Coordinates of C-alpha atoms in Angstrom, one line a residue:
X1069 CA -49.4 -111.1 0.4
X1070 CA -49.9 -112.7 3.7
X1071 CA -52.9 -114.5 2.5
X1072 CA -50.9 -116.1 -0.3
X1073 CA -48.3 -117.2 2.3
X1074 CA -50.8 -118.6 4.6
X1075 CA -52.4 -120.5 1.6
X1076 CA -49.0 -121.9 0.6
X1077 CA -48.4 -123.1 4.2
X1078 CA -51.8 -124.6 4.5
X1079 CA -51.3 -126.4 1.2
X1080 CA -48.0 -127.7 2.3
X1081 CA -49.4 -128.9 5.6
X1082 CA -52.4 -130.7 3.9
X1083 CA -49.9 -132.3 1.5
X1084 CA -47.8 -133.6 4.5
X1085 CA -51.0 -134.9 6.3
X1086 CA -52.3 -136.8 3.3
X1087 CA -48.8 -138.3 2.7
X1088 CA -48.6 -139.4 6.4
X1089 CA -52.1 -140.9 6.1
X1090 CA -51.2 -142.7 3.0
X1091 CA -48.2 -144.3 4.6
X1092 CA -50.0 -145.4 7.7
X1093 CA -52.7 -146.9 5.7
X1094 CA -50.4 -148.5 2.9
X1095 CA -48.5 -150.6 5.4
X1096 CA -51.3 -152.7 6.9
X1097 CA -53.0 -153.0 3.5
X1098 CA -50.0 -154.3 1.7
X1099 CA -49.3 -156.8 4.5
X1100 CA -52.9 -157.9 4.4
X1101 CA -52.8 -158.4 0.6
X1102 CA -49.2 -159.7 0.1
X1103 CA -48.3 -161.3 3.4
X1104 CA -45.4 -160.3 5.6
X1105 CA -42.8 -162.1 3.5
X1106 CA -43.8 -160.5 0.1
X1107 CA -44.0 -157.1 1.8
X1108 CA -40.5 -157.5 3.4
X1109 CA -39.1 -158.4 0.1
X1110 CA -40.9 -155.4 -1.5
X1111 CA -39.3 -153.1 1.1
X1112 CA -35.9 -154.6 0.3
X1113 CA -36.4 -154.3 -3.4
X1114 CA -37.6 -150.7 -3.2
X1115 CA -34.6 -149.4 -1.5
X1116 CA -32.5 -149.8 -4.6
X1117 CA -34.4 -147.2 -6.7
X1118 CA -35.0 -145.1 -3.6
X1119 CA -31.2 -144.6 -3.3
X1120 CA -30.9 -144.0 -6.9
X1121 CA -33.4 -141.3 -6.8
X1122 CA -30.9 -139.4 -4.6
X1123 CA -28.5 -139.5 -7.4
X1124 CA -28.9 -136.0 -8.8
X1125 CA -26.2 -134.9 -6.1
X1126 CA -28.1 -131.5 -5.4
X1127 CA -28.0 -130.3 -9.0
X1128 CA -31.9 -129.9 -9.2
X1129 CA -31.9 -127.8 -5.9
X1130 CA -29.0 -125.7 -7.0
X1131 CA -30.5 -125.1 -10.5
X1132 CA -33.9 -124.2 -8.9
X1133 CA -32.3 -121.7 -6.7
X1134 CA -30.2 -120.2 -9.7
X1135 CA -33.3 -120.1 -11.9
X1136 CA -35.4 -118.3 -9.3
X1137 CA -32.6 -115.6 -9.0
X1138 CA -32.3 -115.1 -12.6
X1139 CA -36.1 -114.8 -13.1
X1140 CA -36.2 -112.3 -10.2
X1141 CA -33.6 -110.4 -12.0
X1142 CA -35.4 -110.6 -15.2
X1143 CA -32.6 -112.7 -16.9
X1144 CA -34.9 -115.2 -18.6
X1145 CA -32.0 -116.4 -21.0
X1146 CA -29.8 -117.3 -17.9
X1147 CA -32.8 -119.1 -16.4
X1148 CA -33.3 -121.2 -19.5
X1149 CA -29.5 -122.0 -19.8
X1150 CA -29.5 -123.2 -16.2
X1151 CA -32.6 -125.3 -16.8
X1152 CA -31.1 -126.8 -19.8
X1153 CA -27.8 -127.6 -18.2
X1154 CA -29.3 -129.1 -15.1
X1155 CA -31.7 -131.2 -17.3
X1156 CA -28.6 -132.5 -19.4
X1157 CA -26.6 -133.3 -16.4
X1158 CA -29.4 -135.0 -14.5
X1159 CA -30.2 -137.1 -17.7
X1160 CA -26.8 -138.1 -18.0
X1161 CA -26.4 -139.1 -14.3
X1162 CA -29.7 -140.9 -14.4
X1163 CA -28.7 -142.9 -17.6
X1164 CA -25.4 -143.8 -16.2
X1165 CA -26.8 -144.9 -12.8
X1166 CA -29.5 -146.8 -14.7
X1167 CA -27.1 -148.7 -17.0
X1168 CA -24.6 -149.3 -14.1
X1169 CA -27.4 -150.7 -12.0
X1170 CA -28.8 -152.9 -14.6
X1171 CA -25.3 -154.3 -15.4
X1172 CA -24.7 -154.9 -11.7
X1173 CA -28.0 -156.5 -11.2
X1174 CA -27.4 -158.8 -14.2
X1175 CA -24.0 -159.9 -12.9
X1176 CA -25.0 -160.2 -9.3
X1177 CA -25.3 -163.8 -8.1
X1178 CA -28.8 -164.8 -7.3
X1179 CA -27.9 -165.8 -3.7
X1180 CA -27.1 -162.1 -3.0
X1181 CA -30.6 -161.0 -3.9
X1182 CA -33.5 -161.2 -1.5
X1183 CA -35.4 -164.4 -1.9
X1184 CA -38.7 -166.0 -0.9
X1185 CA -40.5 -169.1 -1.6
X1186 CA -43.3 -167.3 -3.4
X1187 CA -41.1 -165.1 -5.6
X1188 CA -38.7 -166.1 -8.3
X1189 CA -35.3 -164.4 -8.5
X1190 CA -36.0 -163.4 -12.2
X1191 CA -39.0 -161.6 -10.9
X1192 CA -37.1 -159.7 -8.3
X1193 CA -34.5 -158.6 -10.9
X1194 CA -37.3 -157.6 -13.3
X1195 CA -39.0 -155.6 -10.5
X1196 CA -35.9 -153.8 -9.5
X1197 CA -35.3 -152.8 -13.2
X1198 CA -38.7 -151.6 -13.6
X1199 CA -38.5 -149.5 -10.5
X1200 CA -35.3 -148.0 -11.6

C-alpha cells in the first residue's frame, strides 16, 4: 500500500516538473518564433478560453467525489447516474458558454479586440473561436 502511494506521489511530482519545464521552455521559443508582439497577442487571446474552461462551476469535482463514494459503497448505479448527470450539465454549460461567447465575439467592435500590425482582426476572432 505504501509503495502505491509513493508511486502516485512520484508520478504527480514528475508530472509537475514536466509541466514546469514546458512552461519555462515554451515562452522563449514562442517569442523567438513569433516575436514579442504576436506572443503578447496570443497571451491576450488565450485568456478568453482559459476563463471559459473554468465554467463547470465545480460540478466535475463534486461529481468525481460523489462517484468515488458510490463506488466505494458498491453502488454502481448511483455512480453511473452521477456521471451522466454531471456530463449533461457540463455539456449544457459548455454549449451555452460557447454560443454566448461566439455571439459576443461576433458583435464586439473590432477596436475592442487586441490588434497588431501583423495580425488581422478576423484572424483574431477565428483564433478565439477555435480555442473555445
